[in-house]
Amino acid sequence: DAKTTQPPSMDCAEGRAANLPCNHSTISGNEYVYWYRQIHSQGPQYIIHGLKNNETNEMASLIITEDRKSSTLILPHATLRDTAVYYCIVIIYNFNKFYFGSGTKLNVKP
Amino acid sequence: GAVVSQHPSWVICKSGTSVKIECRSLDFQATTMFWYRQFPKQSLMLMATSNEGSKATYEQGVEKDKFLINHASLTLSTLTVTSAHPEDSSFYICSALTDRDLETQYFGPGTRLLVL
């Protein structure tokens, strides 16, 4: 699986957009980008995933660069409840196994 | 939809005893479930993949005789920590693949194990 690189922590003001970057420069053509988050002492929560097109759902938007070497998760209007560790994971389609990196601790501040 | 539960949510046991943790898919059938372990301030570490009706496959470095996994039905997988020791104290989390989406894993709330 492709290795991912994320900043260890980020701050964001409540109500503003949170943009979380992820580098996956060794990604191959059949690998998807998945984003999960883990609120303290809970199981990870699925946010969004994509292959090469930008994706949007009720939680977030995922922007994948044209060369697919990096992506950005966007939370359009961050709230205090969005404070969590956000994980970017790259997996081969139909391989299923997730290997978590260290993620980004997002601190949403009032 | 895609709700995964775990039981118990936390457990304290004496060293040398065995502890069983259940993982259930509540509104879907899960042919594949996964077990993870997470130590404080660390990321999740994949322990094993559990397939219904067949033996689990373990990640390198995970003792299969120490962590027994049974996936007897399409909605239930169990992890038994045998002869638990204080170093087994951790947060154990399961996840499942739904029959509607074979790529996205849905996670349980986790089980916190403390071995005294």
Short mmCIF file of C-alpha atoms in Angstrom, two decimals:
data_model
loop_
_atom_site.label_atom_id
_atom_site.label_comp_id
_atom_site.label_asym_id
_atom_site.label_seq_id
_atom_site.Cartn_x
_atom_site.Cartn_y
_atom_site.Cartn_z
CA ASP A 1 0.00 0.00 0.00
CA ALA A 2 1.07 3.55 -0.67
CA LYS A 3 2.49 5.40 2.31
CA THR A 4 0.70 8.57 3.33
CA THR A 5 2.10 11.65 5.00
CA GLN A 6 -0.03 14.02 7.07
CA PRO A 7 0.84 16.94 9.34
CA PRO A 8 0.65 15.86 12.99
CA SER A 9 -1.71 18.64 14.02
CA MET A 10 -3.71 21.59 12.74
CA ASP A 11 -5.85 24.30 14.29
CA CYS A 12 -9.03 25.69 12.83
CA ALA A 13 -11.44 28.36 14.03
CA GLU A 14 -15.01 27.29 14.60
CA GLY A 15 -17.19 28.09 11.59
CA ARG A 16 -14.26 28.27 9.19
CA ALA A 17 -13.29 25.67 6.63
CA ALA A 18 -10.78 23.06 7.73
CA ASN A 19 -8.44 21.88 4.98
CA LEU A 20 -6.52 18.74 5.84
CA PRO A 21 -3.74 17.73 3.43
CA CYS A 22 -2.44 14.27 2.69
CA ASN A 23 0.56 13.30 0.61
CA HIS A 24 0.52 9.96 -1.17
CA SER A 25 3.19 10.42 -3.80
CA THR A 26 3.67 6.68 -4.45
CA ILE A 27 -0.02 5.97 -5.09
CA SER A 28 -0.74 3.65 -7.98
CA GLY A 29 -3.59 3.69 -10.46
CA ASN A 30 -5.80 1.18 -8.69
CA GLU A 31 -5.53 2.68 -5.21
CA TYR A 32 -8.32 4.61 -3.56
CA VAL A 33 -7.96 7.43 -1.04
CA TYR A 34 -10.06 7.01 2.09
CA TRP A 35 -10.58 9.45 4.95
CA TYR A 36 -11.67 8.47 8.44
CA ARG A 37 -11.71 10.35 11.71
CA GLN A 38 -11.45 9.19 15.29
CA ILE A 39 -12.94 11.21 18.08
CA HIS A 40 -11.28 10.55 21.41
CA SER A 41 -11.89 7.03 22.75
CA GLN A 42 -14.25 6.06 19.94
CA GLY A 43 -13.97 3.88 16.86
CA PRO A 44 -13.02 5.54 13.57
CA GLN A 45 -15.81 7.09 11.54
CA TYR A 46 -15.92 6.90 7.75
CA ILE A 47 -15.93 10.31 6.06
CA ILE A 48 -15.37 9.98 2.33
CA HIS A 49 -13.33 8.22 -0.33
CA GLY A 50 -12.36 8.69 -3.96
CA LEU A 51 -10.25 7.39 -6.81
CA LYS A 52 -9.41 10.35 -9.03
CA ASN A 53 -12.44 12.62 -9.19
CA ASN A 54 -13.32 15.12 -6.51
CA GLU A 55 -16.04 13.88 -4.21
CA THR A 56 -18.53 15.56 -1.90
CA ASN A 57 -20.99 14.24 0.64
CA GLU A 58 -22.90 15.62 3.59
CA MET A 59 -19.81 15.58 5.79
CA ALA A 60 -16.96 16.79 3.62
CA SER A 61 -15.35 17.29 0.25
CA LEU A 62 -12.35 15.41 -1.08
CA ILE A 63 -10.08 17.11 -3.57
CA ILE A 64 -7.57 14.85 -5.34
CA THR A 65 -4.85 16.45 -7.45
CA GLU A 66 -4.69 15.55 -11.11
CA ASP A 67 -1.53 13.48 -10.64
CA ARG A 68 -3.18 11.85 -7.58
CA LYS A 69 -0.06 12.36 -5.49
CA SER A 70 -1.92 14.35 -2.85
CA SER A 71 -5.40 15.10 -1.63
CA THR A 72 -7.19 17.51 0.67
CA LEU A 73 -10.14 16.83 2.92
CA ILE A 74 -12.32 19.89 3.39
CA LEU A 75 -14.75 20.34 6.26
CA PRO A 76 -16.66 23.41 5.03
CA HIS A 77 -17.80 24.79 8.39
CA ALA A 78 -15.87 23.22 11.23
CA THR A 79 -17.56 22.85 14.60
CA LEU A 80 -16.13 21.93 17.99
CA ARG A 81 -17.45 18.41 17.45
CA ASP A 82 -15.11 18.03 14.49
CA THR A 83 -12.12 17.97 16.85
CA ALA A 84 -10.59 14.56 16.15
CA VAL A 85 -7.69 12.71 14.58
CA TYR A 86 -8.15 12.49 10.82
CA TYR A 87 -6.63 9.59 8.94
CA CYS A 88 -5.88 9.45 5.24
CA ILE A 89 -5.55 5.86 4.00
CA VAL A 90 -4.67 4.57 0.56
CA ILE A 91 -5.72 1.06 -0.40
CA ILE A 92 -5.76 -1.11 -3.46
CA TYR A 93 -9.28 -1.74 -4.73
CA ASN A 94 -10.62 -5.01 -3.40
CA PHE A 95 -7.65 -5.47 -1.07
CA ASN A 96 -9.65 -4.32 1.96
CA LYS A 97 -6.91 -4.10 4.58
CA PHE A 98 -6.39 -0.70 6.17
CA TYR A 99 -3.01 0.31 7.53
CA PHE A 100 -3.41 3.48 9.52
CA GLY A 101 -0.72 6.16 9.66
CA SER A 102 -0.39 8.64 12.46
CA GLY A 103 -3.07 11.00 11.16
CA THR A 104 -3.67 14.72 11.78
CA LYS A 105 -5.05 15.97 15.08
CA LEU A 106 -7.50 18.72 14.16
CA ASN A 107 -8.22 21.16 16.97
CA VAL A 108 -11.29 23.29 16.32
CA LYS A 109 -11.21 26.33 18.56
CA PRO A 110 -14.07 28.67 19.50
CA GLY B 1 -27.30 1.80 8.30
CA ALA B 2 -23.92 0.01 8.66
CA VAL B 3 -23.86 -0.04 12.46
CA VAL B 4 -21.25 -2.13 14.25
CA SER B 5 -21.43 -2.80 17.97
CA GLN B 6 -18.92 -4.21 20.42
CA HIS B 7 -19.40 -5.83 23.77
CA PRO B 8 -18.26 -5.17 26.37
CA SER B 9 -17.31 -1.53 26.02
CA TRP B 10 -14.76 -1.91 28.77
CA VAL B 11 -13.42 -4.77 30.84
CA ILE B 12 -11.02 -5.17 33.74
CA CYS B 13 -9.54 -8.58 34.41
CA LYS B 14 -6.82 -10.26 36.40
CA SER B 15 -3.59 -11.34 34.81
CA GLY B 16 -3.80 -14.88 33.47
CA THR B 17 -7.50 -14.87 32.69
CA SER B 18 -9.06 -14.91 29.23
CA VAL B 19 -11.31 -12.20 27.90
CA LYS B 20 -13.78 -12.45 25.03
CA ILE B 21 -14.81 -9.41 22.99
CA GLU B 22 -17.76 -9.55 20.61
CA CYS B 23 -18.19 -7.59 17.41
CA ARG B 24 -21.61 -7.51 15.76
CA SER B 25 -22.94 -6.02 12.57
CA LEU B 26 -26.43 -4.87 13.51
CA ASP B 27 -28.13 -4.08 10.21
CA PHE B 28 -26.07 -5.86 7.60
CA GLN B 29 -24.22 -9.07 6.93
CA ALA B 30 -20.45 -8.94 7.15
CA THR B 31 -18.47 -11.64 5.44
CA THR B 32 -15.26 -9.93 6.50
CA MET B 33 -14.43 -8.28 9.79
CA PHE B 34 -11.17 -6.83 11.04
CA TRP B 35 -9.63 -6.50 14.48
CA TYR B 36 -7.37 -3.61 15.48
CA ARG B 37 -5.50 -2.66 18.61
CA GLN B 38 -4.68 0.86 19.69
CA PHE B 39 -2.31 1.85 22.48
CA PRO B 40 -2.58 5.30 24.10
CA LYS B 41 -1.56 8.16 21.81
CA GLN B 42 -0.84 5.75 18.98
CA SER B 43 -2.59 4.88 15.74
CA LEU B 44 -4.67 1.79 15.07
CA MET B 45 -2.73 -1.37 14.33
CA LEU B 46 -4.36 -4.08 12.25
CA MET B 47 -4.20 -7.41 14.07
CA ALA B 48 -6.16 -9.82 11.90
CA THR B 49 -8.74 -10.32 9.20
CA SER B 50 -11.72 -12.46 10.08
CA ASN B 51 -13.69 -14.22 7.36
CA GLU B 52 -16.97 -15.96 8.06
CA GLY B 53 -16.60 -19.71 8.05
CA SER B 54 -12.84 -19.78 7.67
CA LYS B 55 -9.73 -19.24 9.74
CA ALA B 56 -8.61 -15.73 10.49
CA THR B 57 -5.46 -14.39 8.91
CA TYR B 58 -3.10 -12.62 11.28
CA GLU B 59 -0.73 -9.76 10.63
CA GLN B 60 2.96 -10.34 11.10
CA GLY B 61 3.93 -10.28 14.75
CA VAL B 62 0.45 -11.04 16.09
CA GLU B 63 0.27 -14.34 17.98
CA LYS B 64 -2.69 -16.35 16.74
CA ASP B 65 -2.71 -18.56 19.84
CA LYS B 66 -2.82 -15.48 22.04
CA PHE B 67 -5.59 -13.71 20.15
CA LEU B 68 -8.20 -16.26 19.11
CA ILE B 69 -10.68 -15.08 16.50
CA ASN B 70 -13.93 -16.80 15.62
CA HIS B 71 -16.28 -15.61 12.88
CA ALA B 72 -19.07 -18.12 13.23
CA SER B 73 -21.86 -16.15 11.59
CA LEU B 74 -22.34 -13.32 9.12
CA THR B 75 -23.05 -10.89 11.94
CA LEU B 76 -20.68 -11.92 14.71
CA SER B 77 -16.93 -12.13 15.20
CA THR B 78 -15.27 -12.69 18.55
CA LEU B 79 -11.76 -11.95 19.75
CA THR B 80 -10.52 -13.85 22.78
CA VAL B 81 -7.41 -12.59 24.51
CA THR B 82 -6.06 -15.72 26.18
CA SER B 83 -4.03 -15.63 29.38
CA ALA B 84 -4.10 -11.85 29.38
CA HIS B 85 -1.19 -9.90 30.83
CA PRO B 86 -0.83 -6.20 31.66
CA GLU B 87 0.90 -5.54 28.33
CA ASP B 88 -2.31 -6.68 26.58
CA SER B 89 -4.12 -3.71 28.06
CA SER B 90 -5.27 -1.69 25.09
CA PHE B 91 -8.22 -0.39 23.09
CA TYR B 92 -9.53 -3.14 20.79
CA ILE B 93 -11.60 -2.08 17.80
CA CYS B 94 -13.36 -4.15 15.18
CA SER B 95 -14.61 -3.16 11.76
CA ALA B 96 -16.73 -4.81 9.10
CA LEU B 97 -17.25 -4.70 5.37
CA THR B 98 -20.88 -4.50 4.34
CA ASP B 99 -22.39 -6.69 1.68
CA ARG B 100 -23.51 -3.49 -0.05
CA ASP B 101 -20.05 -1.92 -0.27
CA LEU B 102 -17.09 -4.23 -0.32
CA GLU B 103 -14.53 -1.49 0.16
CA THR B 104 -15.64 0.74 3.02
CA GLN B 105 -14.98 -0.45 6.56
CA TYR B 106 -17.40 0.51 9.33
CA PHE B 107 -15.96 0.50 12.81
CA GLY B 108 -17.31 -0.49 16.18
CA PRO B 109 -17.04 1.80 19.21
CA GLY B 110 -14.12 -0.15 20.67
CA THR B 111 -13.48 -2.16 23.84
CA ARG B 112 -11.08 -0.92 26.45
CA LEU B 113 -9.24 -3.77 28.18
CA LEU B 114 -7.33 -3.29 31.41
CA VAL B 115 -5.38 -6.25 32.74
CA LEU B 116 -4.29 -5.96 36.36
#
